[in-house]
Amino acid sequence: MNDSEEHPASPALRASDAERDRVEAQLQHHYAVGRLTLPELEERAVAAYAARTREQLQDLVADLPGEADQPAPSTRVIDSRLLIVLLCVSPPAALIYWLIRQRAARRRGSWSQAGEGAQPASK
């Protein structure tokens, strides 16, 4: 009934925020396992949120293995250790990471520290 469900990889279709979030989660996973450097992660994450089409999103992960299609549930929470390391190494990268995670968490409704009264997701 819904064309986007029947043809999820159609490159001419515009990308949704949820698709951008999935690509960003994949990029985070590939950074965590050592496939991407921090500058590559930053560049691709910014490009993911600037992408307008699904093709642009696919291009960002085309050279990475597909094992991160379903990232671990722990990616829904800000990894405070990564944030601390980023603050020490590259404060702008830490800000980008924090903003991206905050945006993704708010979209899922699990960001209770944002001051909006949302309840954290149950485990």
PDB file of C-alpha atoms in Angstrom:
ATOM      1  CA  MET A   1       0.000   0.000   0.000  1.00  0.00           C
ATOM      2  CA  ASN A   2       2.809   2.393   0.852  1.00  0.00           C
ATOM      3  CA  ASP A   3       5.370   2.818  -1.952  1.00  0.00           C
ATOM      4  CA  SER A   4       8.166   3.662   0.493  1.00  0.00           C
ATOM      5  CA  GLU A   5       7.698   0.268   2.164  1.00  0.00           C
ATOM      6  CA  GLU A   6       7.750  -1.582  -1.150  1.00  0.00           C
ATOM      7  CA  HIS A   7      10.836   0.241  -2.483  1.00  0.00           C
ATOM      8  CA  PRO A   8      12.902   1.228   0.566  1.00  0.00           C
ATOM      9  CA  ALA A   9      16.144   1.692  -1.397  1.00  0.00           C
ATOM     10  CA  SER A  10      14.821   3.899  -4.200  1.00  0.00           C
ATOM     11  CA  PRO A  11      17.551   6.531  -4.613  1.00  0.00           C
ATOM     12  CA  ALA A  12      15.277   9.237  -6.039  1.00  0.00           C
ATOM     13  CA  LEU A  13      13.181   9.350  -2.883  1.00  0.00           C
ATOM     14  CA  ARG A  14      13.845  11.935  -0.230  1.00  0.00           C
ATOM     15  CA  ALA A  15      15.370  10.721   3.010  1.00  0.00           C
ATOM     16  CA  SER A  16      13.490  10.887   6.298  1.00  0.00           C
ATOM     17  CA  ASP A  17      14.883  11.922   9.677  1.00  0.00           C
ATOM     18  CA  ALA A  18      14.598   8.300  10.831  1.00  0.00           C
ATOM     19  CA  GLU A  19      16.737   7.155   7.898  1.00  0.00           C
ATOM     20  CA  ARG A  20      19.325   9.807   8.710  1.00  0.00           C
ATOM     21  CA  ASP A  21      19.354   8.614  12.333  1.00  0.00           C
ATOM     22  CA  ARG A  22      19.874   4.998  11.208  1.00  0.00           C
ATOM     23  CA  VAL A  23      22.823   5.979   9.006  1.00  0.00           C
ATOM     24  CA  GLU A  24      24.312   8.027  11.850  1.00  0.00           C
ATOM     25  CA  ALA A  25      23.962   5.013  14.180  1.00  0.00           C
ATOM     26  CA  GLN A  26      25.705   2.838  11.592  1.00  0.00           C
ATOM     27  CA  LEU A  27      28.526   5.370  11.326  1.00  0.00           C
ATOM     28  CA  GLN A  28      28.864   5.453  15.137  1.00  0.00           C
ATOM     29  CA  HIS A  29      29.116   1.657  15.145  1.00  0.00           C
ATOM     30  CA  HIS A  30      31.774   1.614  12.454  1.00  0.00           C
ATOM     31  CA  TYR A  31      33.742   4.276  14.346  1.00  0.00           C
ATOM     32  CA  ALA A  32      33.466   2.255  17.553  1.00  0.00           C
ATOM     33  CA  VAL A  33      34.857  -0.878  15.898  1.00  0.00           C
ATOM     34  CA  GLY A  34      37.674   1.051  14.204  1.00  0.00           C
ATOM     35  CA  ARG A  35      36.541   1.245  10.591  1.00  0.00           C
ATOM     36  CA  LEU A  36      36.261   5.031  10.637  1.00  0.00           C
ATOM     37  CA  THR A  37      38.531   7.674  12.095  1.00  0.00           C
ATOM     38  CA  LEU A  38      37.107  10.531  14.130  1.00  0.00           C
ATOM     39  CA  PRO A  39      37.429  13.044  11.256  1.00  0.00           C
ATOM     40  CA  GLU A  40      35.683  10.578   8.910  1.00  0.00           C
ATOM     41  CA  LEU A  41      32.901  10.063  11.446  1.00  0.00           C
ATOM     42  CA  GLU A  42      32.420  13.812  11.882  1.00  0.00           C
ATOM     43  CA  GLU A  43      32.396  14.425   8.131  1.00  0.00           C
ATOM     44  CA  ARG A  44      29.967  11.609   7.386  1.00  0.00           C
ATOM     45  CA  ALA A  45      27.639  12.428  10.306  1.00  0.00           C
ATOM     46  CA  VAL A  46      27.347  16.031   9.163  1.00  0.00           C
ATOM     47  CA  ALA A  47      26.755  14.824   5.596  1.00  0.00           C
ATOM     48  CA  ALA A  48      24.104  12.355   6.811  1.00  0.00           C
ATOM     49  CA  TYR A  49      22.043  15.109   8.409  1.00  0.00           C
ATOM     50  CA  ALA A  50      22.501  17.303   5.337  1.00  0.00           C
ATOM     51  CA  ALA A  51      21.482  14.520   2.920  1.00  0.00           C
ATOM     52  CA  ARG A  52      18.274  15.051   1.017  1.00  0.00           C
ATOM     53  CA  THR A  53      17.945  11.719  -0.785  1.00  0.00           C
ATOM     54  CA  ARG A  54      18.314   8.070   0.116  1.00  0.00           C
ATOM     55  CA  GLU A  55      21.064   7.789  -2.490  1.00  0.00           C
ATOM     56  CA  GLN A  56      23.147  10.372  -0.620  1.00  0.00           C
ATOM     57  CA  LEU A  57      22.692   8.378   2.592  1.00  0.00           C
ATOM     58  CA  GLN A  58      23.626   5.111   0.874  1.00  0.00           C
ATOM     59  CA  ASP A  59      26.805   6.709  -0.470  1.00  0.00           C
ATOM     60  CA  LEU A  60      27.924   7.474   3.103  1.00  0.00           C
ATOM     61  CA  VAL A  61      27.940   3.785   4.093  1.00  0.00           C
ATOM     62  CA  ALA A  62      28.607   2.166   0.713  1.00  0.00           C
ATOM     63  CA  ASP A  63      32.244   1.343   1.569  1.00  0.00           C
ATOM     64  CA  LEU A  64      31.344  -0.151   4.974  1.00  0.00           C
ATOM     65  CA  PRO A  65      30.125  -3.695   5.694  1.00  0.00           C
ATOM     66  CA  GLY A  66      26.395  -4.099   6.287  1.00  0.00           C
ATOM     67  CA  GLU A  67      26.681  -5.739   9.712  1.00  0.00           C
ATOM     68  CA  ALA A  68      25.636  -2.496  11.444  1.00  0.00           C
ATOM     69  CA  ASP A  69      22.140  -2.426   9.907  1.00  0.00           C
ATOM     70  CA  GLN A  70      20.718  -3.172  13.358  1.00  0.00           C
ATOM     71  CA  PRO A  71      22.924  -1.322  15.869  1.00  0.00           C
ATOM     72  CA  ALA A  72      22.951  -2.429  19.471  1.00  0.00           C
ATOM     73  CA  PRO A  73      20.327  -0.803  21.727  1.00  0.00           C
ATOM     74  CA  SER A  74      23.120   0.864  23.711  1.00  0.00           C
ATOM     75  CA  THR A  75      23.561   3.360  20.850  1.00  0.00           C
ATOM     76  CA  ARG A  76      20.343   5.030  22.028  1.00  0.00           C
ATOM     77  CA  VAL A  77      22.117   6.509  25.029  1.00  0.00           C
ATOM     78  CA  ILE A  78      24.962   8.973  25.039  1.00  0.00           C
ATOM     79  CA  ASP A  79      28.155   7.106  25.775  1.00  0.00           C
ATOM     80  CA  SER A  80      29.632   9.357  28.443  1.00  0.00           C
ATOM     81  CA  ARG A  81      33.084   7.810  28.067  1.00  0.00           C
ATOM     82  CA  LEU A  82      33.163   8.658  24.350  1.00  0.00           C
ATOM     83  CA  LEU A  83      31.905  12.154  25.108  1.00  0.00           C
ATOM     84  CA  ILE A  84      34.692  12.699  27.683  1.00  0.00           C
ATOM     85  CA  VAL A  85      37.346  11.452  25.253  1.00  0.00           C
ATOM     86  CA  LEU A  86      35.970  13.701  22.527  1.00  0.00           C
ATOM     87  CA  LEU A  87      35.957  16.670  24.904  1.00  0.00           C
ATOM     88  CA  CYS A  88      39.650  16.080  25.622  1.00  0.00           C
ATOM     89  CA  VAL A  89      40.696  15.400  22.037  1.00  0.00           C
ATOM     90  CA  SER A  90      38.374  17.605  20.008  1.00  0.00           C
ATOM     91  CA  PRO A  91      35.786  19.798  21.728  1.00  0.00           C
ATOM     92  CA  PRO A  92      34.005  20.590  18.421  1.00  0.00           C
ATOM     93  CA  ALA A  93      33.643  16.849  17.764  1.00  0.00           C
ATOM     94  CA  ALA A  94      32.222  16.394  21.263  1.00  0.00           C
ATOM     95  CA  LEU A  95      29.674  19.121  20.604  1.00  0.00           C
ATOM     96  CA  ILE A  96      28.664  17.529  17.304  1.00  0.00           C
ATOM     97  CA  TYR A  97      28.361  14.110  18.958  1.00  0.00           C
ATOM     98  CA  TRP A  98      26.306  15.492  21.840  1.00  0.00           C
ATOM     99  CA  LEU A  99      23.975  17.422  19.520  1.00  0.00           C
ATOM    100  CA  ILE A 100      23.437  14.423  17.244  1.00  0.00           C
ATOM    101  CA  ARG A 101      22.735  12.087  20.159  1.00  0.00           C
ATOM    102  CA  GLN A 102      20.426  14.623  21.787  1.00  0.00           C
ATOM    103  CA  ARG A 103      18.457  15.057  18.566  1.00  0.00           C
ATOM    104  CA  ALA A 104      18.166  11.302  18.043  1.00  0.00           C
ATOM    105  CA  ALA A 105      17.146  10.677  21.653  1.00  0.00           C
ATOM    106  CA  ARG A 106      14.490  13.378  21.595  1.00  0.00           C
ATOM    107  CA  ARG A 107      13.066  11.905  18.435  1.00  0.00           C
ATOM    108  CA  ARG A 108      12.753   8.561  20.233  1.00  0.00           C
ATOM    109  CA  GLY A 109      11.328  10.220  23.344  1.00  0.00           C
ATOM    110  CA  SER A 110      13.946   8.803  25.693  1.00  0.00           C
ATOM    111  CA  TRP A 111      15.887  11.923  26.602  1.00  0.00           C
ATOM    112  CA  SER A 112      14.878  12.734  30.159  1.00  0.00           C
ATOM    113  CA  GLN A 113      17.850  15.019  30.817  1.00  0.00           C
ATOM    114  CA  ALA A 114      16.812  17.496  28.125  1.00  0.00           C
ATOM    115  CA  GLY A 115      14.382  19.186  30.496  1.00  0.00           C
ATOM    116  CA  GLU A 116      11.306  18.401  28.432  1.00  0.00           C
ATOM    117  CA  GLY A 117       9.778  15.960  30.909  1.00  0.00           C
ATOM    118  CA  ALA A 118      10.192  12.922  28.657  1.00  0.00           C
ATOM    119  CA  GLN A 119      10.545   9.599  30.413  1.00  0.00           C
ATOM    120  CA  PRO A 120      13.572   7.430  29.630  1.00  0.00           C
ATOM    121  CA  ALA A 121      12.921   4.316  27.582  1.00  0.00           C
ATOM    122  CA  SER A 122      12.604   1.197  29.696  1.00  0.00           C
ATOM    123  CA  LYS A 123      15.241  -1.502  29.320  1.00  0.00           C
TER     124      LYS A 123
END
